[in-house]
């Protein structure tokens, strides 16, 4: 079983829809949670960074962390065709000096105009 | 643009050969990370350097090695290349012990 599970999709939605992307994890030591967006053949781009449980909002993006359920989500409001990409969740544990990220496999999102 | 640069963008080579991938971190970032992305394995952590010292190792093969130089740029050396080493190789950097890692554009390695 992988440490981080993510539905690979693809997820197809109409423009303007609310998108919900999710990851579950098994390592209770994970404390730092990130969402990256990756366009085809490009480097991952950091979207959201959260520490521990709670919500964080940035423009059309909202990240949620529920440590008790080992579940994180990314919501995209008013989705645009330019949001079409692969979304990767990533997380790391509090280990002194070590900040390597463990990634989910990514969810491919297609926003239809 | 994340501020992390990687060269070359593409690399095509033959089995058994050796290649070097280069990464320059964002200005001020002391930590450099190398990741491999393949279709079947996803993004996998290889190795981390902090201010010139190796800090952590992940799923890095013995045929692979890396170093970080005094000017903080890093190189990933891949030797005795096999077909299965074909992948995208990403470098990321962060400030000290913060967790926000910024990724470069990657080097696409094709081993024929």
PDB file of N, CA and C in Angstrom, chain A residues 18-79:
ATOM      1  N   UNK A  18     -17.248  23.766  -9.494  1.00  0.00           N
ATOM      2  CA  UNK A  18     -16.378  23.614  -8.322  1.00  0.00           C
ATOM      3  C   UNK A  18     -15.735  22.229  -8.401  1.00  0.00           C
ATOM      4  N   UNK A  19     -14.420  22.215  -8.275  1.00  0.00           N
ATOM      5  CA  UNK A  19     -13.675  20.963  -8.369  1.00  0.00           C
ATOM      6  C   UNK A  19     -13.181  20.559  -6.986  1.00  0.00           C
ATOM      7  N   UNK A  20     -13.288  19.286  -6.692  1.00  0.00           N
ATOM      8  CA  UNK A  20     -12.785  18.753  -5.430  1.00  0.00           C
ATOM      9  C   UNK A  20     -11.763  17.663  -5.719  1.00  0.00           C
ATOM     10  N   UNK A  21     -10.550  17.859  -5.235  1.00  0.00           N
ATOM     11  CA  UNK A  21      -9.472  16.893  -5.412  1.00  0.00           C
ATOM     12  C   UNK A  21      -9.056  16.394  -4.034  1.00  0.00           C
ATOM     13  N   UNK A  22      -8.759  15.110  -3.927  1.00  0.00           N
ATOM     14  CA  UNK A  22      -8.540  14.531  -2.602  1.00  0.00           C
ATOM     15  C   UNK A  22      -7.345  13.594  -2.552  1.00  0.00           C
ATOM     16  N   UNK A  23      -6.776  13.482  -1.375  1.00  0.00           N
ATOM     17  CA  UNK A  23      -5.723  12.505  -1.097  1.00  0.00           C
ATOM     18  C   UNK A  23      -5.936  11.924   0.292  1.00  0.00           C
ATOM     19  N   UNK A  24      -5.609  10.661   0.429  1.00  0.00           N
ATOM     20  CA  UNK A  24      -5.565  10.036   1.748  1.00  0.00           C
ATOM     21  C   UNK A  24      -4.142   9.561   2.000  1.00  0.00           C
ATOM     22  N   UNK A  25      -3.784   9.466   3.259  1.00  0.00           N
ATOM     23  CA  UNK A  25      -2.432   9.038   3.582  1.00  0.00           C
ATOM     24  C   UNK A  25      -2.461   8.132   4.802  1.00  0.00           C
ATOM     25  N   UNK A  26      -1.371   7.395   4.974  1.00  0.00           N
ATOM     26  CA  UNK A  26      -1.338   6.426   6.064  1.00  0.00           C
ATOM     27  C   UNK A  26      -0.345   6.803   7.162  1.00  0.00           C
ATOM     28  N   UNK A  27       0.623   7.659   6.862  1.00  0.00           N
ATOM     29  CA  UNK A  27       1.663   8.015   7.822  1.00  0.00           C
ATOM     30  C   UNK A  27       1.181   9.152   8.722  1.00  0.00           C
ATOM     31  N   UNK A  28       0.921   8.850   9.981  1.00  0.00           N
ATOM     32  CA  UNK A  28       0.387   9.851  10.897  1.00  0.00           C
ATOM     33  C   UNK A  28       1.423  10.918  11.253  1.00  0.00           C
ATOM     34  N   UNK A  29       2.679  10.701  10.885  1.00  0.00           N
ATOM     35  CA  UNK A  29       3.724  11.689  11.170  1.00  0.00           C
ATOM     36  C   UNK A  29       3.696  12.870  10.195  1.00  0.00           C
ATOM     37  N   UNK A  30       2.984  12.741   9.094  1.00  0.00           N
ATOM     38  CA  UNK A  30       2.924  13.844   8.124  1.00  0.00           C
ATOM     39  C   UNK A  30       2.281  15.059   8.768  1.00  0.00           C
ATOM     40  N   UNK A  31       2.957  16.205   8.632  1.00  0.00           N
ATOM     41  CA  UNK A  31       2.456  17.435   9.229  1.00  0.00           C
ATOM     42  C   UNK A  31       2.362  18.578   8.230  1.00  0.00           C
ATOM     43  N   UNK A  32       3.116  18.474   7.150  1.00  0.00           N
ATOM     44  CA  UNK A  32       3.161  19.545   6.171  1.00  0.00           C
ATOM     45  C   UNK A  32       2.517  19.025   4.893  1.00  0.00           C
ATOM     46  N   UNK A  33       1.591  19.804   4.348  1.00  0.00           N
ATOM     47  CA  UNK A  33       0.796  19.335   3.215  1.00  0.00           C
ATOM     48  C   UNK A  33       0.811  20.384   2.107  1.00  0.00           C
ATOM     49  N   UNK A  34       1.019  19.936   0.906  1.00  0.00           N
ATOM     50  CA  UNK A  34       1.118  20.824  -0.231  1.00  0.00           C
ATOM     51  C   UNK A  34       0.309  20.312  -1.400  1.00  0.00           C
ATOM     52  N   UNK A  35      -0.108  21.227  -2.225  1.00  0.00           N
ATOM     53  CA  UNK A  35      -0.707  20.900  -3.518  1.00  0.00           C
ATOM     54  C   UNK A  35       0.122  21.564  -4.611  1.00  0.00           C
ATOM     55  N   UNK A  36       0.444  20.757  -5.619  1.00  0.00           N
ATOM     56  CA  UNK A  36       1.180  21.242  -6.779  1.00  0.00           C
ATOM     57  C   UNK A  36       0.323  21.049  -8.028  1.00  0.00           C
ATOM     58  N   UNK A  37       0.505  21.935  -8.970  1.00  0.00           N
ATOM     59  CA  UNK A  37      -0.124  21.810 -10.278  1.00  0.00           C
ATOM     60  C   UNK A  37       0.983  21.562 -11.287  1.00  0.00           C
ATOM     61  N   UNK A  38       0.760  20.603 -12.158  1.00  0.00           N
ATOM     62  CA  UNK A  38       1.770  20.279 -13.173  1.00  0.00           C
ATOM     63  C   UNK A  38       1.122  20.231 -14.545  1.00  0.00           C
ATOM     64  N   UNK A  39       1.555  21.144 -15.405  1.00  0.00           N
ATOM     65  CA  UNK A  39       1.148  21.094 -16.806  1.00  0.00           C
ATOM     66  C   UNK A  39       2.024  20.084 -17.521  1.00  0.00           C
ATOM     67  N   UNK A  40       1.528  19.589 -18.631  1.00  0.00           N
ATOM     68  CA  UNK A  40       2.218  18.520 -19.339  1.00  0.00           C
ATOM     69  C   UNK A  40       3.667  18.890 -19.635  1.00  0.00           C
ATOM     70  N   UNK A  41       4.582  18.015 -19.230  1.00  0.00           N
ATOM     71  CA  UNK A  41       6.006  18.165 -19.505  1.00  0.00           C
ATOM     72  C   UNK A  41       6.639  19.392 -18.846  1.00  0.00           C
ATOM     73  N   UNK A  42       5.993  19.911 -17.800  1.00  0.00           N
ATOM     74  CA  UNK A  42       6.544  21.048 -17.068  1.00  0.00           C
ATOM     75  C   UNK A  42       6.842  20.640 -15.634  1.00  0.00           C
ATOM     76  N   UNK A  43       7.550  21.504 -14.901  1.00  0.00           N
ATOM     77  CA  UNK A  43       7.819  21.242 -13.511  1.00  0.00           C
ATOM     78  C   UNK A  43       6.601  21.507 -12.641  1.00  0.00           C
ATOM     79  N   UNK A  44       6.447  20.791 -11.525  1.00  0.00           N
ATOM     80  CA  UNK A  44       5.334  21.053 -10.600  1.00  0.00           C
ATOM     81  C   UNK A  44       5.415  22.479 -10.053  1.00  0.00           C
ATOM     82  N   UNK A  45       4.239  23.115  -9.959  1.00  0.00           N
ATOM     83  CA  UNK A  45       4.135  24.488  -9.485  1.00  0.00           C
ATOM     84  C   UNK A  45       3.392  24.485  -8.153  1.00  0.00           C
ATOM     85  N   UNK A  46       3.993  25.047  -7.119  1.00  0.00           N
ATOM     86  CA  UNK A  46       3.375  25.051  -5.800  1.00  0.00           C
ATOM     87  C   UNK A  46       2.137  25.943  -5.789  1.00  0.00           C
ATOM     88  N   UNK A  47       0.998  25.343  -5.369  1.00  0.00           N
ATOM     89  CA  UNK A  47      -0.257  26.088  -5.268  1.00  0.00           C
ATOM     90  C   UNK A  47      -0.584  26.472  -3.835  1.00  0.00           C
ATOM     91  N   UNK A  48      -0.518  25.473  -2.962  1.00  0.00           N
ATOM     92  CA  UNK A  48      -0.946  25.678  -1.575  1.00  0.00           C
ATOM     93  C   UNK A  48      -0.004  24.939  -0.643  1.00  0.00           C
ATOM     94  N   UNK A  49       0.212  25.529   0.528  1.00  0.00           N
ATOM     95  CA  UNK A  49       1.059  24.918   1.545  1.00  0.00           C
ATOM     96  C   UNK A  49       0.367  25.103   2.890  1.00  0.00           C
ATOM     97  N   UNK A  50       0.126  24.006   3.593  1.00  0.00           N
ATOM     98  CA  UNK A  50      -0.546  24.105   4.887  1.00  0.00           C
ATOM     99  C   UNK A  50       0.196  23.261   5.911  1.00  0.00           C
ATOM    100  N   UNK A  51       0.060  23.693   7.149  1.00  0.00           N
ATOM    101  CA  UNK A  51       0.676  22.973   8.255  1.00  0.00           C
ATOM    102  C   UNK A  51      -0.415  22.489   9.182  1.00  0.00           C
ATOM    103  N   UNK A  52      -0.434  21.184   9.443  1.00  0.00           N
ATOM    104  CA  UNK A  52      -1.382  20.559  10.352  1.00  0.00           C
ATOM    105  C   UNK A  52      -2.820  20.713   9.856  1.00  0.00           C
ATOM    106  N   UNK A  53      -3.788  20.546  10.709  1.00  0.00           N
ATOM    107  CA  UNK A  53      -5.196  20.529  10.313  1.00  0.00           C
ATOM    108  C   UNK A  53      -5.742  21.929  10.102  1.00  0.00           C
ATOM    109  N   UNK A  54      -6.813  22.011   9.285  1.00  0.00           N
ATOM    110  CA  UNK A  54      -7.471  23.289   9.078  1.00  0.00           C
ATOM    111  C   UNK A  54      -7.653  23.612   7.621  1.00  0.00           C
ATOM    112  N   UNK A  55      -8.117  24.819   7.370  1.00  0.00           N
ATOM    113  CA  UNK A  55      -8.368  25.308   6.011  1.00  0.00           C
ATOM    114  C   UNK A  55      -7.444  26.464   5.691  1.00  0.00           C
ATOM    115  N   UNK A  56      -7.157  26.589   4.418  1.00  0.00           N
ATOM    116  CA  UNK A  56      -6.403  27.748   3.927  1.00  0.00           C
ATOM    117  C   UNK A  56      -6.955  28.136   2.571  1.00  0.00           C
ATOM    118  N   UNK A  57      -7.195  29.419   2.395  1.00  0.00           N
ATOM    119  CA  UNK A  57      -7.787  29.903   1.150  1.00  0.00           C
ATOM    120  C   UNK A  57      -6.827  30.859   0.452  1.00  0.00           C
ATOM    121  N   UNK A  58      -6.761  30.721  -0.875  1.00  0.00           N
ATOM    122  CA  UNK A  58      -5.946  31.630  -1.675  1.00  0.00           C
ATOM    123  C   UNK A  58      -6.639  31.818  -3.015  1.00  0.00           C
ATOM    124  N   UNK A  59      -7.332  32.930  -3.155  1.00  0.00           N
ATOM    125  CA  UNK A  59      -8.071  33.183  -4.396  1.00  0.00           C
ATOM    126  C   UNK A  59      -9.147  32.128  -4.619  1.00  0.00           C
ATOM    127  N   UNK A  60      -9.084  31.458  -5.764  1.00  0.00           N
ATOM    128  CA  UNK A  60     -10.092  30.434  -6.074  1.00  0.00           C
ATOM    129  C   UNK A  60      -9.785  29.078  -5.450  1.00  0.00           C
ATOM    130  N   UNK A  61      -8.665  28.977  -4.767  1.00  0.00           N
ATOM    131  CA  UNK A  61      -8.224  27.704  -4.209  1.00  0.00           C
ATOM    132  C   UNK A  61      -8.416  27.663  -2.696  1.00  0.00           C
ATOM    133  N   UNK A  62      -8.915  26.512  -2.212  1.00  0.00           N
ATOM    134  CA  UNK A  62      -9.018  26.271  -0.778  1.00  0.00           C
ATOM    135  C   UNK A  62      -8.444  24.895  -0.485  1.00  0.00           C
ATOM    136  N   UNK A  63      -7.514  24.853   0.463  1.00  0.00           N
ATOM    137  CA  UNK A  63      -6.936  23.584   0.892  1.00  0.00           C
ATOM    138  C   UNK A  63      -7.498  23.231   2.261  1.00  0.00           C
ATOM    139  N   UNK A  64      -7.852  21.956   2.421  1.00  0.00           N
ATOM    140  CA  UNK A  64      -8.358  21.459   3.706  1.00  0.00           C
ATOM    141  C   UNK A  64      -7.513  20.286   4.159  1.00  0.00           C
ATOM    142  N   UNK A  65      -7.220  20.247   5.449  1.00  0.00           N
ATOM    143  CA  UNK A  65      -6.491  19.125   6.023  1.00  0.00           C
ATOM    144  C   UNK A  65      -7.283  18.596   7.212  1.00  0.00           C
ATOM    145  N   UNK A  66      -7.536  17.313   7.212  1.00  0.00           N
ATOM    146  CA  UNK A  66      -8.187  16.647   8.341  1.00  0.00           C
ATOM    147  C   UNK A  66      -7.252  15.539   8.815  1.00  0.00           C
ATOM    148  N   UNK A  67      -6.430  15.838   9.802  1.00  0.00           N
ATOM    149  CA  UNK A  67      -5.437  14.873  10.252  1.00  0.00           C
ATOM    150  C   UNK A  67      -6.080  13.680  10.945  1.00  0.00           C
ATOM    151  N   UNK A  68      -7.223  13.889  11.578  1.00  0.00           N
ATOM    152  CA  UNK A  68      -7.861  12.764  12.270  1.00  0.00           C
ATOM    153  C   UNK A  68      -8.305  11.690  11.284  1.00  0.00           C
ATOM    154  N   UNK A  69      -8.677  12.126  10.078  1.00  0.00           N
ATOM    155  CA  UNK A  69      -9.103  11.176   9.044  1.00  0.00           C
ATOM    156  C   UNK A  69      -7.996  10.870   8.057  1.00  0.00           C
ATOM    157  N   UNK A  70      -6.852  11.537   8.212  1.00  0.00           N
ATOM    158  CA  UNK A  70      -5.733  11.392   7.274  1.00  0.00           C
ATOM    159  C   UNK A  70      -6.227  11.663   5.842  1.00  0.00           C
ATOM    160  N   UNK A  71      -6.779  12.847   5.674  1.00  0.00           N
ATOM    161  CA  UNK A  71      -7.456  13.174   4.414  1.00  0.00           C
ATOM    162  C   UNK A  71      -7.216  14.645   4.123  1.00  0.00           C
ATOM    163  N   UNK A  72      -6.774  14.940   2.887  1.00  0.00           N
ATOM    164  CA  UNK A  72      -6.617  16.338   2.497  1.00  0.00           C
ATOM    165  C   UNK A  72      -7.360  16.587   1.202  1.00  0.00           C
ATOM    166  N   UNK A  73      -7.786  17.823   1.020  1.00  0.00           N
ATOM    167  CA  UNK A  73      -8.569  18.186  -0.163  1.00  0.00           C
ATOM    168  C   UNK A  73      -8.095  19.521  -0.717  1.00  0.00           C
ATOM    169  N   UNK A  74      -8.312  19.675  -2.000  1.00  0.00           N
ATOM    170  CA  UNK A  74      -8.118  20.963  -2.670  1.00  0.00           C
ATOM    171  C   UNK A  74      -9.401  21.261  -3.433  1.00  0.00           C
ATOM    172  N   UNK A  75      -9.977  22.431  -3.170  1.00  0.00           N
ATOM    173  CA  UNK A  75     -11.165  22.866  -3.886  1.00  0.00           C
ATOM    174  C   UNK A  75     -10.785  24.002  -4.829  1.00  0.00           C
ATOM    175  N   UNK A  76     -11.297  23.921  -6.040  1.00  0.00           N
ATOM    176  CA  UNK A  76     -11.093  24.986  -7.024  1.00  0.00           C
ATOM    177  C   UNK A  76     -12.468  25.531  -7.382  1.00  0.00           C
ATOM    178  N   UNK A  77     -12.678  26.814  -7.096  1.00  0.00           N
ATOM    179  CA  UNK A  77     -13.960  27.447  -7.442  1.00  0.00           C
ATOM    180  C   UNK A  77     -13.864  28.082  -8.812  1.00  0.00           C
ATOM    181  N   UNK A  78     -15.015  28.198  -9.474  1.00  0.00           N
ATOM    182  CA  UNK A  78     -15.080  28.856 -10.778  1.00  0.00           C
ATOM    183  C   UNK A  78     -13.954  28.354 -11.688  1.00  0.00           C
ATOM    184  N   UNK A  79     -13.921  27.047 -11.893  1.00  0.00           N
ATOM    185  CA  UNK A  79     -12.827  26.442 -12.648  1.00  0.00           C
ATOM    186  C   UNK A  79     -12.763  26.988 -14.076  1.00  0.00           C
TER     187      UNK A  79
END
